[in-house]
Amino acid sequence: MWRDHLTEIIVFSLLFLLVSAMGFVAARWRAPKDMAHLDEWGLGGRSFGGWITWFLVGGDLYTAYTFVAVPALMFGAGAAGFFAVPYTIVIYPLVFLVLVRLWSVSHRHGFVTPADFVRNRFDSPVLALLIAITGIVATMPYIALQLVGIEAVLKTMGVTGDNALARHLPIIIAFAILAAYTYQSGLRAPALIAFVKDSLIYIVILVAVVYLPYKLGGWGDIFAAADAKFDASPNPNDGILLNGNNQLQYVTLALGSALALFLYPHSITGVLASRNRDVIKRNMSALPAYSLLLGLIALLGYMAIAAGVKPLPGASAGSVDNNTVVPLLFDQQFPDWFAGVAYAAIGIGALVPAAIMSIAAANLFTRNIYKEYLKRDASPAQEANVSKITSLVVKVGAVACIVFLDPQFSIDLQLIGGVIILQTLPAVALGLYTRWFHRTGLIVGWAVGMALGMWMLYQVASPTRKHFGGSAFPLSEFGFDTTRTIYVGIVAVLVNLAVAALVTLALRAAKVAEGVDGTTPDDYFADEGDPRVTPGADRDANAAREPVA
Amino acid sequence: MAAPEPEAPATAPSRAKDHSPWNWLLFIPIVVPLIPVFFNGDSPRVFGFPRFYWLQLAFILLGVGTTTLVYQMTKKRGDS
């Protein structure tokens, strides 16, 4: 009953209203002369310094869903859920090496999306279109999942209804407000809100990891309780340590997720919004503070075991919703007002990434579909306008996914999203280093990687489902005599690379035209203050060339 | 295609340094956290944490230390 949670609901609502007001005010924060430009609306003027970038990218990468789902995974499966820690360690050196180059080349040429870069680098609008569509398709379910995070909180507070519309009304309102201020303020809104969101999360988690072990008898007892639970369960692959079967899966999932995360359009948007290379590099040393936070959050799953939390029922009869374990733990262990703060941290935590993701998807549509195929001569003001409207459409789509479809569908799609975004690695990440691959080779590799990834995911069964049961692919399916599993995305991207390389060799032997590289080696090291290539001249030069690939 | 304007020499040193051998160090925090033999065990325990947990959390420091070192060693002069 919601009446039992009145204090929590009031605290949650007040904090939610506060950040909504901030979202609208953000349009005037560090206000540009002219907001009607995609660089301003979609990238915050490419002007964010160290602190803002830290909060923005931190708030962007560590989403509400992460904060809810990772402890839920620990609660359900144990050590396998801790992959989130190596995953978020490995990503920063990768960004340090790779995305800094993307920042430079984008700064120089005025690129807004990774597909802009690919178009220019490989002289192929088709490849750019594929990259853009992959990005949009991978991002949409990720936005929907942020709603799953909010819903877990609302459910725990007893805010539910008898029919689908009543049950979803709070998140529809929340997303309508979010859509309105994102429309008005662009990337400045999540950047400003991220300060509140991240501060709340840090406070809540620091209190939780000091106070809860004290209440639950210390870390030794917490791990003992988890160990006892997994010993008693019939599943052979859970436990507080990994076993022989899931170690390969653990490391490939960590690596694959890290590679996927920095290819996601929303991470790239966060990185491109920074002021210069130094801001990014310094942040790679500072952002791991969030990884520590995430590691501690993951352990909340064990605390929930030790505290005897029983998850609330799921959408279908007989199932349980493990995503509710952390909200329930807070409800059970904290005073009402502090549980309200914790819920607000999760709820607001959903808004920041949802805003950035919708902006990133909107930018992809505007730059690589609208401007490329619908209106070649769009002015910067028109681009900004199309992007604003698209961001609304994207959010409506995300809400519709949650309201009309089983949330499990979004979770499946997000699983697929990680695998498909990895297929852009050869063109985007390796493209920053080499133009050795032929554009047609990259297209064929992408197609094969996508098809293989989908097939493998389809084949994965779980105790409750026959298909799309997870991302751990049993190697025995390939005919190996083993019970080991591996992360689908890694296999798909390796095959993608191999195919791209073979096709490249064949096309080169046949002397098929490769197009013209629109970038120079110097572009990859350009920094703040270096002159820019005028985007207009750049685009026209490309447009004048014959259609390709 | 408009060739980029000739660069002022002021930015040249940063470019040369981007190829710094220090960058190779970044592969340590990419590779080490992905080797399960290091961390997939229970003992020794630290504050009740099995090795699996405390060591992986400690790898965060390895990542921070390495990126900080590489940043300091490769950044532009006159910029500190």
XYZ file of C-alpha atoms in Angstrom:
629
model
C 0.000 0.000 0.000
C 1.353 3.415 -0.900
C 0.079 5.003 2.370
C 2.724 3.073 4.318
C 5.390 4.760 2.196
C 4.110 8.332 2.403
C 7.357 9.849 3.752
C 9.369 8.131 1.031
C 6.978 9.327 -1.643
C 7.114 12.932 -0.418
C 10.938 13.011 -0.273
C 11.145 11.345 -3.682
C 8.677 13.807 -5.246
C 10.361 16.886 -3.776
C 13.785 15.899 -5.076
C 12.257 15.001 -8.424
C 10.624 18.433 -8.700
C 13.899 20.111 -7.757
C 15.813 18.493 -10.600
C 12.970 19.158 -13.044
C 13.247 22.871 -12.248
C 17.020 22.641 -12.739
C 16.437 20.999 -16.102
C 14.488 23.990 -17.363
C 16.889 26.543 -15.880
C 19.806 24.730 -17.548
C 19.051 26.423 -20.883
C 20.382 29.632 -19.345
C 23.386 27.965 -17.725
C 26.597 28.809 -19.626
C 24.184 30.180 -22.221
C 25.446 30.429 -25.778
C 24.754 33.362 -28.084
C 22.786 31.112 -30.374
C 21.116 27.955 -29.069
C 19.814 27.078 -32.540
C 22.866 25.013 -33.476
C 23.440 21.303 -32.983
C 26.809 21.971 -31.356
C 24.993 23.909 -28.649
C 21.832 21.864 -28.158
C 23.383 18.462 -28.789
C 26.915 18.896 -27.424
C 26.602 21.697 -24.874
C 28.798 23.941 -27.041
C 31.685 21.419 -26.818
C 32.797 23.436 -23.831
C 32.572 21.265 -20.711
C 35.538 21.326 -18.369
C 36.866 18.659 -16.004
C 34.216 18.735 -13.289
C 31.185 18.923 -15.534
C 32.561 16.134 -17.710
C 33.182 13.995 -14.650
C 29.614 14.339 -13.437
C 28.111 14.142 -16.925
C 30.000 11.083 -18.169
C 29.753 9.407 -14.763
C 26.029 10.051 -14.697
C 25.808 8.836 -18.265
C 27.713 5.555 -18.056
C 26.503 4.408 -14.649
C 22.783 4.374 -15.271
C 19.866 3.705 -12.946
C 19.453 0.366 -14.615
C 23.066 -0.509 -13.814
C 22.521 0.422 -10.186
C 19.425 -1.773 -9.988
C 20.366 -4.667 -12.275
C 23.943 -5.345 -11.129
C 23.020 -6.014 -7.478
C 20.010 -7.959 -8.755
C 22.411 -10.156 -10.722
C 24.647 -10.596 -7.669
C 21.545 -11.496 -5.657
C 20.553 -14.097 -8.228
C 23.824 -15.516 -9.544
C 26.650 -14.351 -7.278
C 30.203 -13.737 -8.508
C 29.219 -13.640 -12.183
C 27.476 -10.306 -11.516
C 30.730 -8.745 -10.346
C 31.906 -8.553 -13.987
C 30.733 -4.938 -13.787
C 33.920 -4.088 -11.885
C 36.577 -5.309 -14.362
C 34.295 -4.026 -17.119
C 34.411 -0.477 -15.777
C 38.158 -0.675 -15.071
C 39.089 -1.784 -18.563
C 37.036 0.882 -20.307
C 39.034 3.910 -19.154
C 42.436 3.049 -20.607
C 40.571 2.198 -23.824
C 38.928 5.607 -23.913
C 42.239 7.239 -23.044
C 43.813 5.597 -26.083
C 40.990 5.617 -28.601
C 38.251 8.157 -27.940
C 40.696 11.007 -27.494
C 41.498 10.574 -31.175
C 37.799 10.687 -32.001
C 37.472 13.878 -29.988
C 40.293 15.486 -31.972
C 39.066 14.526 -35.405
C 35.514 15.551 -34.470
C 36.692 18.854 -33.101
C 38.560 19.537 -36.295
C 35.749 18.592 -38.662
C 32.714 19.468 -36.556
C 31.519 15.857 -36.340
C 28.633 15.331 -33.940
C 28.218 11.552 -34.192
C 30.491 8.544 -34.758
C 28.714 8.000 -38.084
C 29.791 11.500 -39.196
C 33.364 10.372 -38.694
C 32.906 7.084 -40.541
C 31.284 8.841 -43.494
C 34.214 11.157 -43.862
C 36.931 8.647 -43.125
C 35.726 5.896 -45.440
C 33.877 8.118 -47.907
C 30.809 5.908 -47.620
C 27.326 7.232 -46.792
C 26.047 3.655 -46.736
C 28.476 2.558 -44.038
C 27.652 5.730 -42.095
C 23.953 4.963 -42.373
C 24.507 1.438 -41.024
C 26.517 2.819 -38.109
C 23.803 5.378 -37.383
C 20.982 2.828 -37.501
C 22.958 0.403 -35.323
C 23.471 3.201 -32.811
C 19.807 4.186 -32.737
C 18.560 0.600 -32.469
C 21.018 -0.185 -29.678
C 20.171 2.977 -27.754
C 16.359 2.781 -27.806
C 15.985 -0.233 -25.476
C 18.658 1.230 -23.221
C 16.433 4.281 -22.714
C 13.461 2.003 -22.043
C 15.496 0.205 -19.400
C 15.983 3.405 -17.466
C 12.238 3.285 -16.952
C 12.594 -0.216 -15.542
C 14.894 1.332 -12.923
C 12.293 3.939 -11.963
C 9.550 1.326 -11.957
C 11.431 -0.892 -9.509
C 11.456 2.048 -7.104
C 7.811 2.980 -7.646
C 6.760 -0.621 -7.170
C 8.539 -0.792 -3.832
C 6.823 2.415 -2.702
C 3.515 0.761 -3.519
C 2.759 3.173 -6.348
C 0.938 0.715 -8.583
C -2.445 0.589 -10.245
C -5.064 -1.881 -11.378
C -4.622 -1.390 -15.099
C -1.618 -0.762 -17.335
C -2.311 2.956 -17.728
C -2.728 3.693 -14.002
C 0.354 1.655 -13.183
C 2.454 3.526 -15.693
C 1.065 7.004 -15.131
C 3.928 8.133 -12.828
C 6.632 7.220 -15.337
C 4.669 8.759 -18.189
C 4.532 12.027 -16.251
C 8.206 11.758 -15.307
C 9.218 11.204 -18.914
C 6.978 14.006 -20.182
C 8.778 16.441 -17.865
C 12.129 15.001 -18.900
C 11.223 15.340 -22.568
C 10.151 18.958 -22.096
C 13.348 20.165 -20.476
C 15.601 18.137 -22.750
C 13.793 19.747 -25.669
C 14.447 23.167 -24.245
C 17.927 22.839 -22.749
C 19.584 20.031 -24.721
C 22.718 18.456 -23.236
C 22.978 21.236 -20.651
C 19.996 19.750 -18.772
C 21.501 16.339 -17.964
C 24.875 18.013 -17.324
C 23.360 20.188 -14.606
C 21.116 17.478 -13.148
C 24.041 15.057 -13.032
C 25.508 17.086 -10.148
C 22.455 16.327 -8.006
C 22.089 12.754 -9.173
C 25.672 11.742 -8.568
C 25.919 13.542 -5.225
C 22.799 11.726 -4.005
C 24.106 8.367 -5.201
C 27.479 8.853 -3.510
C 25.821 9.839 -0.221
C 23.386 6.938 -0.291
C 25.985 4.322 -1.143
C 28.590 5.542 1.334
C 25.970 5.432 4.080
C 24.781 2.028 2.891
C 28.212 0.375 2.864
C 29.087 1.656 6.316
C 25.716 1.309 8.025
C 24.343 -1.903 6.529
C 27.313 -4.208 7.284
C 27.212 -2.845 10.837
C 23.538 -3.789 11.092
C 23.957 -7.120 9.328
C 26.873 -8.382 11.424
C 29.878 -7.423 9.263
C 31.208 -8.346 5.825
C 32.199 -11.847 6.899
C 28.597 -12.635 7.776
C 27.297 -11.068 4.567
C 29.542 -13.233 2.391
C 28.707 -16.282 4.507
C 24.979 -15.695 3.978
C 25.498 -15.379 0.225
C 27.633 -18.505 0.157
C 24.979 -20.467 2.031
C 22.251 -19.314 -0.359
C 24.215 -20.350 -3.465
C 25.230 -23.693 -1.908
C 21.576 -24.480 -1.343
C 20.476 -23.514 -4.867
C 20.289 -26.178 -7.590
C 22.040 -23.940 -10.176
C 25.628 -25.218 -10.617
C 26.943 -21.896 -11.936
C 26.142 -19.586 -9.035
C 28.370 -19.043 -6.016
C 30.567 -16.369 -4.487
C 33.452 -17.437 -6.739
C 33.596 -18.327 -10.427
C 33.896 -21.929 -11.549
C 35.566 -23.555 -14.539
C 32.566 -22.996 -16.783
C 31.957 -19.307 -16.450
C 35.436 -17.787 -16.168
C 35.822 -17.323 -19.905
C 32.332 -15.848 -20.054
C 33.211 -13.507 -17.175
C 36.285 -11.996 -18.808
C 34.881 -11.878 -22.340
C 31.709 -10.247 -21.022
C 33.770 -7.662 -19.133
C 35.928 -6.895 -22.170
C 33.042 -6.986 -24.637
C 30.884 -4.754 -22.467
C 33.717 -2.260 -22.111
C 34.267 -2.165 -25.879
C 30.518 -1.826 -26.419
C 30.074 0.884 -23.820
C 32.447 3.292 -25.422
C 30.931 2.695 -28.846
C 27.439 3.572 -27.587
C 26.360 6.921 -29.021
C 25.586 8.356 -25.596
C 29.127 7.767 -24.289
C 30.555 9.371 -27.388
C 28.226 12.355 -26.976
C 29.507 12.805 -23.406
C 33.122 12.633 -24.548
C 32.673 14.990 -27.523
C 31.092 17.602 -25.245
C 34.361 18.118 -23.361
C 36.454 21.165 -23.956
C 39.788 19.616 -24.862
C 41.929 16.489 -24.832
C 43.303 17.138 -21.367
C 39.816 17.190 -19.867
C 39.161 13.717 -21.258
C 42.509 12.282 -20.230
C 42.309 13.647 -16.700
C 38.803 12.266 -16.396
C 40.002 8.776 -17.220
C 41.892 8.881 -13.910
C 38.951 10.363 -12.021
C 35.992 8.433 -13.430
C 37.027 5.091 -11.843
C 35.694 6.553 -8.583
C 32.352 5.500 -10.018
C 33.662 1.984 -10.581
C 34.417 1.718 -6.884
C 30.891 2.934 -6.225
C 29.504 0.355 -8.615
C 31.505 -2.421 -6.935
C 30.019 -1.436 -3.599
C 26.554 -1.206 -5.113
C 26.980 -4.704 -6.534
C 27.610 -5.958 -3.005
C 24.220 -4.572 -1.968
C 22.918 -7.731 -3.654
C 24.698 -9.840 -1.003
C 23.497 -7.535 1.744
C 19.960 -8.150 0.521
C 20.614 -11.891 0.863
C 21.969 -11.436 4.379
C 18.992 -9.258 5.297
C 16.592 -11.924 4.037
C 14.983 -9.720 1.378
C 12.297 -11.458 -0.704
C 11.890 -9.862 -4.152
C 8.441 -8.633 -5.199
C 6.484 -10.641 -7.774
C 7.302 -9.998 -11.429
C 5.051 -9.095 -14.339
C 4.019 -12.681 -15.066
C 2.515 -14.980 -12.443
C 4.975 -17.020 -10.407
C 8.034 -15.006 -11.422
C 9.956 -12.703 -9.113
C 11.380 -9.298 -9.969
C 14.971 -9.374 -8.686
C 15.303 -5.713 -9.671
C 13.322 -4.845 -6.567
C 15.850 -6.295 -4.088
C 17.871 -3.109 -3.614
C 14.836 -0.807 -3.179
C 13.393 -3.375 -0.757
C 16.666 -3.543 1.163
C 16.608 0.244 1.592
C 12.950 0.167 2.615
C 13.627 -2.502 5.199
C 16.860 -1.151 6.681
C 16.750 2.645 6.393
C 14.482 5.212 8.054
C 11.710 6.299 5.670
C 13.110 9.696 4.815
C 16.513 8.272 3.900
C 14.940 5.498 1.832
C 13.129 8.328 0.005
C 16.487 9.977 -0.740
C 17.846 6.661 -1.978
C 14.854 6.161 -4.267
C 15.224 9.675 -5.603
C 18.883 8.911 -6.352
C 17.808 5.932 -8.465
C 14.894 7.784 -10.089
C 16.934 10.859 -10.973
C 19.717 8.509 -11.931
C 17.452 7.292 -14.724
C 16.821 10.786 -16.071
C 20.409 11.765 -16.797
C 21.302 8.847 -19.060
C 17.832 8.809 -20.620
C 18.267 12.447 -21.621
C 21.770 11.948 -23.020
C 20.781 8.778 -24.865
C 17.804 10.450 -26.495
C 19.994 13.380 -27.523
C 22.596 11.005 -28.967
C 19.970 9.052 -30.919
C 18.421 12.303 -32.141
C 21.806 13.590 -33.307
C 22.386 10.375 -35.254
C 19.034 10.702 -36.979
C 19.566 14.363 -37.787
C 23.113 14.163 -39.059
C 23.181 10.811 -40.763
C 19.630 10.285 -41.996
C 17.841 13.644 -42.202
C 20.755 15.701 -43.466
C 22.215 12.911 -45.558
C 19.072 11.663 -47.259
C 16.186 14.053 -46.673
C 17.517 17.599 -46.727
C 21.080 18.029 -47.897
C 21.140 21.814 -47.411
C 19.713 21.883 -43.869
C 20.921 24.918 -41.944
C 22.397 24.517 -38.442
C 19.154 25.895 -36.988
C 17.099 23.326 -38.897
C 19.438 20.569 -37.736
C 18.989 21.619 -34.122
C 15.239 21.728 -34.570
C 15.003 18.274 -36.129
C 17.176 16.896 -33.347
C 14.949 18.433 -30.661
C 11.835 16.927 -32.182
C 13.497 13.546 -32.716
C 14.519 13.452 -29.053
C 10.823 13.717 -28.178
C 9.890 10.914 -30.553
C 12.622 8.683 -29.121
C 11.318 9.155 -25.572
C 7.726 8.473 -26.568
C 8.969 5.270 -28.193
C 10.822 4.252 -25.021
C 7.752 4.839 -22.837
C 5.580 2.924 -25.297
C 8.006 -0.022 -25.101
C 7.555 -0.221 -21.343
C 3.814 0.470 -21.232
C 2.688 -1.792 -24.061
C 5.291 -4.558 -24.052
C 6.608 -6.899 -21.401
C 9.635 -5.159 -19.814
C 11.486 -8.417 -20.421
C 11.374 -7.479 -24.093
C 13.404 -4.321 -23.392
C 15.879 -6.325 -21.352
C 16.297 -8.761 -24.258
C 16.715 -5.886 -26.670
C 19.351 -4.303 -24.477
C 21.236 -7.588 -24.416
C 21.076 -7.589 -28.200
C 21.994 -3.895 -28.216
C 25.359 -4.569 -26.576
C 26.166 -7.215 -29.172
C 25.128 -5.147 -32.172
C 26.854 -1.944 -31.100
C 30.069 -3.991 -30.871
C 29.745 -4.615 -34.600
C 30.594 -0.957 -35.215
C 34.026 -1.485 -33.629
C 35.974 -2.136 -36.848
C 34.668 1.004 -38.570
C 34.590 3.409 -35.625
C 37.374 2.343 -33.247
C 39.857 0.743 -35.654
C 38.938 3.403 -38.204
C 40.503 5.938 -35.858
C 43.830 4.182 -36.319
C 43.810 2.784 -39.798
C 42.062 3.062 -43.107
C 43.359 -0.330 -44.132
C 39.873 -1.865 -44.229
C 37.910 -1.366 -47.432
C 34.554 0.310 -46.911
C 32.705 -2.571 -48.572
C 34.657 -5.032 -46.421
C 33.458 -3.189 -43.329
C 29.868 -3.341 -44.563
C 30.043 -7.092 -45.238
C 31.804 -7.711 -41.905
C 29.116 -5.703 -40.113
C 26.338 -7.737 -41.756
C 27.949 -11.076 -40.931
C 28.701 -10.012 -37.339
C 25.111 -8.862 -36.839
C 23.648 -12.072 -38.249
C 25.959 -14.323 -36.250
C 25.375 -12.343 -33.043
C 21.599 -12.587 -33.402
C 21.737 -16.291 -34.141
C 23.961 -16.978 -31.135
C 21.742 -14.970 -28.790
C 18.725 -16.847 -30.101
C 20.429 -20.152 -29.276
C 21.160 -19.265 -25.645
C 18.732 -20.986 -23.299
C 18.210 -20.266 -19.629
C 16.401 -22.330 -16.981
C 13.224 -20.346 -17.662
C 13.435 -19.650 -21.401
C 14.417 -21.432 -24.576
C 15.813 -18.435 -26.488
C 17.469 -15.118 -25.630
C 18.213 -16.557 -22.194
C 21.381 -14.500 -21.755
C 24.656 -13.703 -23.456
C 26.677 -16.725 -22.296
C 27.009 -18.925 -25.359
C 27.927 -22.583 -24.698
C 31.009 -23.435 -26.757
C 29.638 -26.953 -27.192
C 27.266 -25.466 -29.808
C 30.311 -24.917 -32.010
C 31.239 -28.564 -31.589
C 33.837 -28.106 -28.837
C 33.841 -30.809 -26.186
C 33.471 -28.464 -23.225
C 30.937 -26.957 -20.843
C 32.557 -23.522 -21.008
C 30.619 -20.478 -22.158
C 31.716 -17.294 -23.916
C 30.205 -13.836 -24.428
C 28.332 -13.697 -27.750
C 29.500 -10.172 -28.657
C 33.199 -11.070 -28.637
C 32.724 -14.003 -31.009
C 30.546 -11.937 -33.347
C 32.996 -9.051 -33.532
C 35.978 -11.359 -34.130
C 34.153 -12.977 -37.034
C 33.139 -9.520 -38.232
C 36.812 -8.479 -38.265
C 37.941 -11.624 -40.041
C 35.304 -11.221 -42.745
C 36.074 -7.524 -43.164
C 39.761 -8.357 -43.587
C 39.143 -11.114 -46.147
C 36.754 -8.992 -48.216
C 39.238 -6.129 -48.049
C 41.998 -8.317 -49.449
C 39.718 -9.561 -52.223
C 38.511 -6.072 -53.184
C 42.023 -4.730 -53.132
C 43.155 -7.513 -55.443
C 40.245 -6.622 -57.742
C 41.235 -2.938 -57.488
C 37.794 -1.728 -56.424
C 37.748 2.025 -55.677
C 38.220 2.845 -51.995
C 37.014 6.448 -51.915
C 38.940 9.363 -50.494
C 39.920 9.804 -46.861
C 38.441 13.116 -45.667
C 40.825 13.306 -42.716
C 44.567 13.777 -42.362
C 46.859 12.121 -39.793
C 47.231 15.456 -38.017
C 43.490 15.668 -37.384
C 43.724 12.886 -34.798
C 45.865 15.014 -32.522
C 44.141 18.376 -32.961
C 43.355 20.161 -29.719
C 41.375 23.104 -28.403
C 42.345 26.243 -30.295
C 43.537 24.435 -33.419
C 41.794 25.723 -36.532
C 38.737 23.850 -37.729
C 38.008 22.670 -41.202
C 34.840 24.543 -42.186
C 32.052 21.978 -42.047
C 30.278 23.497 -45.044
C 33.202 23.159 -47.429
C 33.850 19.697 -46.094
C 30.334 18.470 -46.737
C 30.104 20.014 -50.176
C 33.355 18.457 -51.219
C 31.965 15.074 -50.243
C 28.592 15.677 -51.829
C 30.206 16.562 -55.138
C 31.969 13.259 -55.310
C 30.299 10.391 -57.074
C 27.989 8.118 -55.071
C 29.832 5.257 -53.514
C 29.660 1.830 -51.932
C 38.802 18.630 -49.988
C 40.187 21.581 -48.123
C 43.577 20.616 -46.768
C 43.992 21.615 -43.135
C 45.882 24.834 -42.747
C 49.584 24.489 -42.016
C 49.992 24.146 -38.294
C 51.666 26.582 -36.006
C 54.762 24.915 -34.547
C 53.352 25.510 -31.052
C 51.166 22.420 -31.317
C 53.806 20.167 -32.789
C 55.339 18.853 -29.537
C 51.975 17.508 -28.328
C 51.598 15.546 -31.538
C 54.972 13.936 -31.281
C 54.188 13.013 -27.687
C 50.962 11.305 -28.596
C 53.058 8.469 -29.911
C 54.801 8.211 -26.575
C 55.897 4.723 -25.497
C 54.305 5.524 -22.131
C 50.960 4.743 -23.766
C 51.881 1.058 -23.839
C 51.568 1.035 -20.055
C 47.810 1.425 -20.512
C 47.603 -2.187 -21.588
C 48.411 -3.282 -18.013
C 45.031 -2.178 -16.574
C 43.316 -3.571 -19.669
C 44.883 -7.038 -19.419
C 45.408 -7.679 -15.699
C 41.732 -7.400 -14.621
C 40.859 -9.963 -17.295
C 43.004 -12.805 -15.904
C 40.827 -14.799 -13.473
C 43.686 -16.830 -11.915
C 44.735 -13.671 -10.090
C 41.457 -13.032 -8.357
C 39.283 -16.153 -8.486
C 39.939 -17.397 -4.955
C 38.743 -16.944 -1.419
C 41.924 -16.464 0.584
C 43.431 -14.327 1.849
C 40.455 -12.412 3.155
C 40.672 -8.684 3.864
C 38.086 -7.213 6.258
C 35.955 -10.285 5.589
C 36.129 -9.778 1.779
C 37.234 -12.853 -0.190
C 40.153 -12.186 -2.551
C 37.764 -12.259 -5.515
C 36.173 -9.059 -4.286
C 38.924 -7.021 -2.671
C 41.477 -7.704 -5.377
C 39.152 -6.675 -8.193
C 38.271 -3.513 -6.303
C 42.019 -2.945 -5.873
C 42.465 -3.196 -9.656
C 40.558 0.091 -9.818
C 43.584 1.689 -8.148
C 45.838 0.011 -10.709
C 43.749 1.633 -13.463
C 43.768 5.041 -11.803
C 47.502 4.864 -11.132
C 48.373 3.893 -14.678
C 46.198 6.474 -16.433
C 47.465 9.183 -14.085
C 51.091 8.222 -14.714
C 50.644 8.113 -18.479
C 48.791 11.421 -18.455
C 51.509 13.130 -16.422
C 54.275 11.698 -18.603
C 52.676 12.622 -21.915
C 51.015 15.956 -21.294
C 52.129 19.112 -22.983
C 54.910 21.092 -21.407
C 54.031 24.427 -19.814
C 50.575 23.080 -19.148
C 50.973 21.836 -15.589
